[in-house]
Amino acid sequence: MDTFSVGDTVQITREVLRGQIGTVVWWYEDEQKWLVRVGMAQDYYRQDEIEHFRP
């Protein structure tokens, strides 16, 4: 499984926004989710809902 860091470029793999590219901006430890910004929007994703972007 991928390990992420703030500033990483990731691709969304869950149904909503699948394929969109974003940037990891924060780790929410209590919920075990990453905050990812895609354009002007941002949302929390579980580890298995994002992957490192590889062009």
PQR file with spaces between the fields and no chain letter, atoms N, CA, C, O and H, PARSE charges and radii, in Angstrom:
ATOM       1  N    MET     1       0.849   -1.181    0.000 -0.4000 1.5000
ATOM       2  CA   MET     1       0.000    0.000    0.000 -0.0000 2.0000
ATOM       3  C    MET     1       0.892    1.242    0.000  0.5500 1.7000
ATOM       4  O    MET     1       1.943    1.257    0.641 -0.5500 1.4000
ATOM       5  N    ASP     2       0.470    2.276   -0.719 -0.4000 1.5000
ATOM       6  CA   ASP     2       1.229    3.523   -0.797 -0.0000 2.0000
ATOM       7  C    ASP     2       1.287    4.237    0.546  0.5500 1.7000
ATOM       8  O    ASP     2       0.367    4.144    1.358 -0.5500 1.4000
ATOM       9  H    ASP     2      -0.383    2.263   -1.240  0.4000 1.0000
ATOM      10  N    THR     3       2.370    4.941    0.759 -0.4000 1.5000
ATOM      11  CA   THR     3       2.494    5.841    1.897 -0.0000 2.0000
ATOM      12  C    THR     3       2.536    7.251    1.340  0.5500 1.7000
ATOM      13  O    THR     3       3.256    7.522    0.379 -0.5500 1.4000
ATOM      14  H    THR     3       3.117    5.016    0.099  0.4000 1.0000
ATOM      15  N    PHE     4       1.769    8.147    1.939 -0.4000 1.5000
ATOM      16  CA   PHE     4       1.645    9.505    1.427 -0.0000 2.0000
ATOM      17  C    PHE     4       2.259   10.506    2.389  0.5500 1.7000
ATOM      18  O    PHE     4       2.425   10.231    3.578 -0.5500 1.4000
ATOM      19  H    PHE     4       1.184    7.926    2.719  0.4000 1.0000
ATOM      20  N    SER     5       2.594   11.675    1.851 -0.4000 1.5000
ATOM      21  CA   SER     5       3.105   12.797    2.627 -0.0000 2.0000
ATOM      22  C    SER     5       2.423   14.065    2.135  0.5500 1.7000
ATOM      23  O    SER     5       1.975   14.131    0.991 -0.5500 1.4000
ATOM      24  H    SER     5       2.459   11.898    0.885  0.4000 1.0000
ATOM      25  N    VAL     6       2.346   15.069    2.998 -0.4000 1.5000
ATOM      26  CA   VAL     6       1.808   16.363    2.594 -0.0000 2.0000
ATOM      27  C    VAL     6       2.618   16.868    1.410  0.5500 1.7000
ATOM      28  O    VAL     6       3.849   16.844    1.431 -0.5500 1.4000
ATOM      29  H    VAL     6       2.711   15.015    3.927  0.4000 1.0000
ATOM      30  N    GLY     7       1.918   17.326    0.378 -0.4000 1.5000
ATOM      31  CA   GLY     7       2.562   17.818   -0.833 -0.0000 2.0000
ATOM      32  C    GLY     7       2.599   16.821   -1.970  0.5500 1.7000
ATOM      33  O    GLY     7       2.887   17.194   -3.107 -0.5500 1.4000
ATOM      34  H    GLY     7       0.919   17.345    0.361  0.4000 1.0000
ATOM      35  N    ASP     8       2.308   15.541   -1.685 -0.4000 1.5000
ATOM      36  CA   ASP     8       2.295   14.521   -2.741 -0.0000 2.0000
ATOM      37  C    ASP     8       1.171   14.779   -3.738  0.5500 1.7000
ATOM      38  O    ASP     8       0.088   15.226   -3.361 -0.5500 1.4000
ATOM      39  H    ASP     8       2.074   15.238   -0.761  0.4000 1.0000
ATOM      40  N    THR     9       1.430   14.500   -4.992 -0.4000 1.5000
ATOM      41  CA   THR     9       0.409   14.553   -6.029 -0.0000 2.0000
ATOM      42  C    THR     9      -0.211   13.168   -6.133  0.5500 1.7000
ATOM      43  O    THR     9       0.488   12.172   -6.321 -0.5500 1.4000
ATOM      44  H    THR     9       2.310   14.137   -5.299  0.4000 1.0000
ATOM      45  N    VAL    10      -1.546   13.119   -6.007 -0.4000 1.5000
ATOM      46  CA   VAL    10      -2.251   11.836   -5.985 -0.0000 2.0000
ATOM      47  C    VAL    10      -3.404   11.837   -6.984  0.5500 1.7000
ATOM      48  O    VAL    10      -3.862   12.885   -7.441 -0.5500 1.4000
ATOM      49  H    VAL    10      -2.114   13.928   -5.854  0.4000 1.0000
ATOM      50  N    GLN    11      -3.850   10.639   -7.304 -0.4000 1.5000
ATOM      51  CA   GLN    11      -5.005   10.450   -8.176 -0.0000 2.0000
ATOM      52  C    GLN    11      -6.093    9.768   -7.361  0.5500 1.7000
ATOM      53  O    GLN    11      -5.825    8.816   -6.629 -0.5500 1.4000
ATOM      54  H    GLN    11      -3.478    9.788   -6.933  0.4000 1.0000
ATOM      55  N    ILE    12      -7.327   10.261   -7.490 -0.4000 1.5000
ATOM      56  CA   ILE    12      -8.464    9.714   -6.764 -0.0000 2.0000
ATOM      57  C    ILE    12      -8.880    8.394   -7.410  0.5500 1.7000
ATOM      58  O    ILE    12      -8.978    8.311   -8.634 -0.5500 1.4000
ATOM      59  H    ILE    12      -7.545   11.035   -8.084  0.4000 1.0000
ATOM      60  N    THR    13      -9.127    7.360   -6.597 -0.4000 1.5000
ATOM      61  CA   THR    13      -9.541    6.061   -7.130 -0.0000 2.0000
ATOM      62  C    THR    13     -10.955    5.676   -6.713  0.5500 1.7000
ATOM      63  O    THR    13     -11.494    4.694   -7.224 -0.5500 1.4000
ATOM      64  H    THR    13      -9.048    7.428   -5.603  0.4000 1.0000
ATOM      65  N    ARG    14     -11.570    6.424   -5.795 -0.4000 1.5000
ATOM      66  CA   ARG    14     -12.947    6.086   -5.418 -0.0000 2.0000
ATOM      67  C    ARG    14     -13.912    6.622   -6.468  0.5500 1.7000
ATOM      68  O    ARG    14     -13.542    7.456   -7.295 -0.5500 1.4000
ATOM      69  H    ARG    14     -11.133    7.222   -5.380  0.4000 1.0000
ATOM      70  N    GLU    15     -15.144    6.141   -6.429 -0.4000 1.5000
ATOM      71  CA   GLU    15     -16.138    6.430   -7.467 -0.0000 2.0000
ATOM      72  C    GLU    15     -16.300    7.938   -7.732  0.5500 1.7000
ATOM      73  O    GLU    15     -16.233    8.374   -8.882 -0.5500 1.4000
ATOM      74  H    GLU    15     -15.444    5.464   -5.757  0.4000 1.0000
ATOM      75  N    VAL    16     -16.512    8.722   -6.685 -0.4000 1.5000
ATOM      76  CA   VAL    16     -16.691   10.166   -6.853 -0.0000 2.0000
ATOM      77  C    VAL    16     -15.324   10.791   -7.122  0.5500 1.7000
ATOM      78  O    VAL    16     -14.392   10.609   -6.338 -0.5500 1.4000
ATOM      79  H    VAL    16     -16.567    8.368   -5.751  0.4000 1.0000
ATOM      80  N    LEU    17     -15.204   11.513   -8.207 -0.4000 1.5000
ATOM      81  CA   LEU    17     -13.975   12.180   -8.656 -0.0000 2.0000
ATOM      82  C    LEU    17     -12.904   11.218   -9.160  0.5500 1.7000
ATOM      83  O    LEU    17     -11.741   11.606   -9.270 -0.5500 1.4000
ATOM      84  H    LEU    17     -15.961   11.661   -8.843  0.4000 1.0000
ATOM      85  N    ARG    18     -13.264    9.981   -9.468 -0.4000 1.5000
ATOM      86  CA   ARG    18     -12.280    9.011   -9.965 -0.0000 2.0000
ATOM      87  C    ARG    18     -11.465    9.605  -11.106  0.5500 1.7000
ATOM      88  O    ARG    18     -12.013   10.190  -12.041 -0.5500 1.4000
ATOM      89  H    ARG    18     -14.209    9.667   -9.379  0.4000 1.0000
ATOM      90  N    GLY    19     -10.147    9.445  -11.015 -0.4000 1.5000
ATOM      91  CA   GLY    19      -9.254    9.912  -12.059 -0.0000 2.0000
ATOM      92  C    GLY    19      -8.766   11.341  -11.889  0.5500 1.7000
ATOM      93  O    GLY    19      -7.833   11.763  -12.572 -0.5500 1.4000
ATOM      94  H    GLY    19      -9.702    8.969  -10.256  0.4000 1.0000
ATOM      95  N    GLN    20      -9.386   12.090  -10.984 -0.4000 1.5000
ATOM      96  CA   GLN    20      -8.954   13.476  -10.763 -0.0000 2.0000
ATOM      97  C    GLN    20      -7.612   13.500  -10.036  0.5500 1.7000
ATOM      98  O    GLN    20      -7.302   12.602   -9.253 -0.5500 1.4000
ATOM      99  H    GLN    20     -10.144   11.748  -10.429  0.4000 1.0000
ATOM     100  N    ILE    21      -6.830   14.528  -10.301 -0.4000 1.5000
ATOM     101  CA   ILE    21      -5.502   14.693   -9.714 -0.0000 2.0000
ATOM     102  C    ILE    21      -5.578   15.781   -8.649  0.5500 1.7000
ATOM     103  O    ILE    21      -6.182   16.833   -8.860 -0.5500 1.4000
ATOM     104  H    ILE    21      -7.082   15.257  -10.937  0.4000 1.0000
ATOM     105  N    GLY    22      -4.957   15.512   -7.501 -0.4000 1.5000
ATOM     106  CA   GLY    22      -4.969   16.488   -6.416 -0.0000 2.0000
ATOM     107  C    GLY    22      -3.676   16.452   -5.618  0.5500 1.7000
ATOM     108  O    GLY    22      -2.743   15.714   -5.935 -0.5500 1.4000
ATOM     109  H    GLY    22      -4.466   14.658   -7.330  0.4000 1.0000
ATOM     110  N    THR    23      -3.649   17.268   -4.574 -0.4000 1.5000
ATOM     111  CA   THR    23      -2.477   17.387   -3.712 -0.0000 2.0000
ATOM     112  C    THR    23      -2.866   17.075   -2.274  0.5500 1.7000
ATOM     113  O    THR    23      -3.868   17.582   -1.769 -0.5500 1.4000
ATOM     114  H    THR    23      -4.407   17.868   -4.316  0.4000 1.0000
ATOM     115  N    VAL    24      -2.072   16.243   -1.622 -0.4000 1.5000
ATOM     116  CA   VAL    24      -2.293   15.934   -0.208 -0.0000 2.0000
ATOM     117  C    VAL    24      -1.925   17.172    0.604  0.5500 1.7000
ATOM     118  O    VAL    24      -0.827   17.712    0.462 -0.5500 1.4000
ATOM     119  H    VAL    24      -1.258   15.831   -2.033  0.4000 1.0000
ATOM     120  N    VAL    25      -2.859   17.623    1.465 -0.4000 1.5000
ATOM     121  CA   VAL    25      -2.592   18.820    2.255 -0.0000 2.0000
ATOM     122  C    VAL    25      -2.574   18.569    3.760  0.5500 1.7000
ATOM     123  O    VAL    25      -2.117   19.424    4.519 -0.5500 1.4000
ATOM     124  H    VAL    25      -3.750   17.184    1.580  0.4000 1.0000
ATOM     125  N    TRP    26      -3.070   17.397    4.208 -0.4000 1.5000
ATOM     126  CA   TRP    26      -3.098   17.174    5.658 -0.0000 2.0000
ATOM     127  C    TRP    26      -3.458   15.733    5.962  0.5500 1.7000
ATOM     128  O    TRP    26      -4.165   15.094    5.184 -0.5500 1.4000
ATOM     129  H    TRP    26      -3.441   16.703    3.592  0.4000 1.0000
ATOM     130  N    TRP    27      -2.982   15.217    7.082 -0.4000 1.5000
ATOM     131  CA   TRP    27      -3.311   13.873    7.580 -0.0000 2.0000
ATOM     132  C    TRP    27      -4.189   14.027    8.804  0.5500 1.7000
ATOM     133  O    TRP    27      -3.774   14.642    9.786 -0.5500 1.4000
ATOM     134  H    TRP    27      -2.408   15.736    7.715  0.4000 1.0000
ATOM     135  N    TYR    28      -5.404   13.477    8.767 -0.4000 1.5000
ATOM     136  CA   TYR    28      -6.353   13.543    9.884 -0.0000 2.0000
ATOM     137  C    TYR    28      -6.243   12.237   10.654  0.5500 1.7000
ATOM     138  O    TYR    28      -6.915   11.258   10.331 -0.5500 1.4000
ATOM     139  H    TYR    28      -5.741   12.977    7.969  0.4000 1.0000
ATOM     140  N    GLU    29      -5.398   12.228   11.665 -0.4000 1.5000
ATOM     141  CA   GLU    29      -5.059   11.012   12.396 -0.0000 2.0000
ATOM     142  C    GLU    29      -6.278   10.343   13.043  0.5500 1.7000
ATOM     143  O    GLU    29      -6.405    9.120   12.990 -0.5500 1.4000
ATOM     144  H    GLU    29      -4.852   13.024   11.927  0.4000 1.0000
ATOM     145  N    ASP    30      -7.168   11.124   13.647 -0.4000 1.5000
ATOM     146  CA   ASP    30      -8.329   10.547   14.339 -0.0000 2.0000
ATOM     147  C    ASP    30      -9.193    9.703   13.410  0.5500 1.7000
ATOM     148  O    ASP    30      -9.715    8.666   13.817 -0.5500 1.4000
ATOM     149  H    ASP    30      -7.064   12.117   13.690  0.4000 1.0000
ATOM     150  N    GLU    31      -9.345   10.141   12.176 -0.4000 1.5000
ATOM     151  CA   GLU    31     -10.183    9.434   11.197 -0.0000 2.0000
ATOM     152  C    GLU    31      -9.371    8.545   10.262  0.5500 1.7000
ATOM     153  O    GLU    31      -9.940    7.790    9.475 -0.5500 1.4000
ATOM     154  H    GLU    31      -8.921   10.984   11.845  0.4000 1.0000
ATOM     155  N    GLN    32      -8.037    8.630   10.345 -0.4000 1.5000
ATOM     156  CA   GLN    32      -7.155    7.869    9.462 -0.0000 2.0000
ATOM     157  C    GLN    32      -7.459    8.170    7.988  0.5500 1.7000
ATOM     158  O    GLN    32      -7.602    7.263    7.168 -0.5500 1.4000
ATOM     159  H    GLN    32      -7.574    9.243   10.985  0.4000 1.0000
ATOM     160  N    LYS    33      -7.556    9.479    7.675 -0.4000 1.5000
ATOM     161  CA   LYS    33      -7.850    9.912    6.309 -0.0000 2.0000
ATOM     162  C    LYS    33      -6.927   11.049    5.914  0.5500 1.7000
ATOM     163  O    LYS    33      -6.440   11.802    6.756 -0.5500 1.4000
ATOM     164  H    LYS    33      -7.440   10.216    8.342  0.4000 1.0000
ATOM     165  N    TRP    34      -6.696   11.155    4.609 -0.4000 1.5000
ATOM     166  CA   TRP    34      -5.892   12.220    4.021 -0.0000 2.0000
ATOM     167  C    TRP    34      -6.809   13.297    3.470  0.5500 1.7000
ATOM     168  O    TRP    34      -7.815   12.991    2.830 -0.5500 1.4000
ATOM     169  H    TRP    34      -7.091   10.543    3.924  0.4000 1.0000
ATOM     170  N    LEU    35      -6.468   14.554    3.713 -0.4000 1.5000
ATOM     171  CA   LEU    35      -7.185   15.666    3.099 -0.0000 2.0000
ATOM     172  C    LEU    35      -6.495   15.964    1.776  0.5500 1.7000
ATOM     173  O    LEU    35      -5.295   16.237    1.734 -0.5500 1.4000
ATOM     174  H    LEU    35      -5.650   14.803    4.232  0.4000 1.0000
ATOM     175  N    VAL    36      -7.267   15.907    0.696 -0.4000 1.5000
ATOM     176  CA   VAL    36      -6.725   16.109   -0.649 -0.0000 2.0000
ATOM     177  C    VAL    36      -7.457   17.273   -1.301  0.5500 1.7000
ATOM     178  O    VAL    36      -8.687   17.335   -1.279 -0.5500 1.4000
ATOM     179  H    VAL    36      -8.242   15.685    0.729  0.4000 1.0000
ATOM     180  N    ARG    37      -6.693   18.195   -1.881 -0.4000 1.5000
ATOM     181  CA   ARG    37      -7.267   19.338   -2.590 -0.0000 2.0000
ATOM     182  C    ARG    37      -7.207   19.065   -4.087  0.5500 1.7000
ATOM     183  O    ARG    37      -6.154   18.757   -4.645 -0.5500 1.4000
ATOM     184  H    ARG    37      -5.694   18.145   -1.899  0.4000 1.0000
ATOM     185  N    VAL    38      -8.376   19.187   -4.722 -0.4000 1.5000
ATOM     186  CA   VAL    38      -8.498   19.031   -6.173 -0.0000 2.0000
ATOM     187  C    VAL    38      -9.078   20.346   -6.692  0.5500 1.7000
ATOM     188  O    VAL    38     -10.266   20.616   -6.518 -0.5500 1.4000
ATOM     189  H    VAL    38      -9.232   19.437   -4.269  0.4000 1.0000
ATOM     190  N    GLY    39      -8.245   21.152   -7.322 -0.4000 1.5000
ATOM     191  CA   GLY    39      -8.690   22.474   -7.758 -0.0000 2.0000
ATOM     192  C    GLY    39      -9.042   23.314   -6.548  0.5500 1.7000
ATOM     193  O    GLY    39      -8.205   23.498   -5.664 -0.5500 1.4000
ATOM     194  H    GLY    39      -7.279   20.932   -7.463  0.4000 1.0000
ATOM     195  N    MET    40     -10.258   23.827   -6.487 -0.4000 1.5000
ATOM     196  CA   MET    40     -10.713   24.632   -5.352 -0.0000 2.0000
ATOM     197  C    MET    40     -11.407   23.777   -4.294  0.5500 1.7000
ATOM     198  O    MET    40     -11.678   24.261   -3.195 -0.5500 1.4000
ATOM     199  H    MET    40     -10.938   23.678   -7.205  0.4000 1.0000
ATOM     200  N    ALA    41     -11.696   22.523   -4.604 -0.4000 1.5000
ATOM     201  CA   ALA    41     -12.408   21.635   -3.673 -0.0000 2.0000
ATOM     202  C    ALA    41     -11.410   20.786   -2.893  0.5500 1.7000
ATOM     203  O    ALA    41     -10.292   20.545   -3.347 -0.5500 1.4000
ATOM     204  H    ALA    41     -11.476   22.129   -5.497  0.4000 1.0000
ATOM     205  N    GLN    42     -11.826   20.343   -1.725 -0.4000 1.5000
ATOM     206  CA   GLN    42     -11.007   19.410   -0.970 -0.0000 2.0000
ATOM     207  C    GLN    42     -11.914   18.461   -0.211  0.5500 1.7000
ATOM     208  O    GLN    42     -13.044   18.806    0.138 -0.5500 1.4000
ATOM     209  H    GLN    42     -12.735   20.539   -1.355  0.4000 1.0000
ATOM     210  N    ASP    43     -11.404   17.254    0.043 -0.4000 1.5000
ATOM     211  CA   ASP    43     -12.191   16.231    0.724 -0.0000 2.0000
ATOM     212  C    ASP    43     -11.223   15.254    1.383  0.5500 1.7000
ATOM     213  O    ASP    43     -10.032   15.227    1.072 -0.5500 1.4000
ATOM     214  H    ASP    43     -10.487   16.974   -0.240  0.4000 1.0000
ATOM     215  N    TYR    44     -11.761   14.454    2.299 -0.4000 1.5000
ATOM     216  CA   TYR    44     -10.962   13.445    2.997 -0.0000 2.0000
ATOM     217  C    TYR    44     -11.079   12.103    2.290  0.5500 1.7000
ATOM     218  O    TYR    44     -12.161   11.719    1.847 -0.5500 1.4000
ATOM     219  H    TYR    44     -12.728   14.476    2.553  0.4000 1.0000
ATOM     220  N    TYR    45      -9.958   11.392    2.187 -0.4000 1.5000
ATOM     221  CA   TYR    45      -9.917   10.100    1.510 -0.0000 2.0000
ATOM     222  C    TYR    45      -9.175    9.095    2.374  0.5500 1.7000
ATOM     223  O    TYR    45      -8.167    9.415    3.003 -0.5500 1.4000
ATOM     224  H    TYR    45      -9.079   11.704    2.547  0.4000 1.0000
ATOM     225  N    ARG    46      -9.693    7.875    2.392 -0.4000 1.5000
ATOM     226  CA   ARG    46      -8.973    6.778    3.046 -0.0000 2.0000
ATOM     227  C    ARG    46      -7.753    6.425    2.209  0.5500 1.7000
ATOM     228  O    ARG    46      -7.658    6.789    1.037 -0.5500 1.4000
ATOM     229  H    ARG    46     -10.512    7.615    1.882  0.4000 1.0000
ATOM     230  N    GLN    47      -6.837    5.720    2.821 -0.4000 1.5000
ATOM     231  CA   GLN    47      -5.593    5.292    2.171 -0.0000 2.0000
ATOM     232  C    GLN    47      -5.864    4.545    0.856  0.5500 1.7000
ATOM     233  O    GLN    47      -5.122    4.699   -0.114 -0.5500 1.4000
ATOM     234  H    GLN    47      -6.915    5.424    3.773  0.4000 1.0000
ATOM     235  N    ASP    48      -6.932    3.737    0.833 -0.4000 1.5000
ATOM     236  CA   ASP    48      -7.225    2.922   -0.353 -0.0000 2.0000
ATOM     237  C    ASP    48      -8.037    3.666   -1.416  0.5500 1.7000
ATOM     238  O    ASP    48      -8.394    3.072   -2.433 -0.5500 1.4000
ATOM     239  H    ASP    48      -7.534    3.612    1.622  0.4000 1.0000
ATOM     240  N    GLU    49      -8.335    4.941   -1.207 -0.4000 1.5000
ATOM     241  CA   GLU    49      -9.115    5.717   -2.166 -0.0000 2.0000
ATOM     242  C    GLU    49      -8.271    6.666   -3.005  0.5500 1.7000
ATOM     243  O    GLU    49      -8.797    7.382   -3.857 -0.5500 1.4000
ATOM     244  H    GLU    49      -8.046    5.424   -0.380  0.4000 1.0000
ATOM     245  N    ILE    50      -6.955    6.671   -2.763 -0.4000 1.5000
ATOM     246  CA   ILE    50      -6.039    7.498   -3.540 -0.0000 2.0000
ATOM     247  C    ILE    50      -4.777    6.698   -3.845  0.5500 1.7000
ATOM     248  O    ILE    50      -4.460    5.722   -3.166 -0.5500 1.4000
ATOM     249  H    ILE    50      -6.529    6.089   -2.071  0.4000 1.0000
ATOM     250  N    GLU    51      -4.071    7.131   -4.872 -0.4000 1.5000
ATOM     251  CA   GLU    51      -2.792    6.515   -5.215 -0.0000 2.0000
ATOM     252  C    GLU    51      -1.868    7.613   -5.734  0.5500 1.7000
ATOM     253  O    GLU    51      -2.340    8.648   -6.204 -0.5500 1.4000
ATOM     254  H    GLU    51      -4.328    7.925   -5.424  0.4000 1.0000
ATOM     255  N    HIS    52      -0.560    7.396   -5.653 -0.4000 1.5000
ATOM     256  CA   HIS    52       0.382    8.366   -6.188 -0.0000 2.0000
ATOM     257  C    HIS    52       0.125    8.547   -7.680  0.5500 1.7000
ATOM     258  O    HIS    52      -0.105    7.576   -8.400 -0.5500 1.4000
ATOM     259  H    HIS    52      -0.177    6.555   -5.271  0.4000 1.0000
ATOM     260  N    PHE    53       0.166    9.789   -8.135 -0.4000 1.5000
ATOM     261  CA   PHE    53      -0.022   10.078   -9.559 -0.0000 2.0000
ATOM     262  C    PHE    53       1.253    9.774  -10.293  0.5500 1.7000
ATOM     263  O    PHE    53       2.325   10.266   -9.942 -0.5500 1.4000
ATOM     264  H    PHE    53       0.353   10.578   -7.550  0.4000 1.0000
ATOM     265  N    ARG    54       1.127    8.954  -11.324 -0.4000 1.5000
ATOM     266  CA   ARG    54       2.260    8.605  -12.181 -0.0000 2.0000
ATOM     267  C    ARG    54       1.852    8.890  -13.623  0.5500 1.7000
ATOM     268  O    ARG    54       1.116    8.112  -14.229 -0.5500 1.4000
ATOM     269  H    ARG    54       0.256    8.554  -11.609  0.4000 1.0000
ATOM     270  N    PRO    55       2.335   10.011  -14.172 -0.5600 1.5000
ATOM     271  CA   PRO    55       1.928   10.395  -15.541  0.2800 2.0000
ATOM     272  C    PRO    55       2.341    9.395  -16.594  0.5500 1.7000
ATOM     273  O    PRO    55       2.064    9.593  -17.777 -0.5500 1.4000
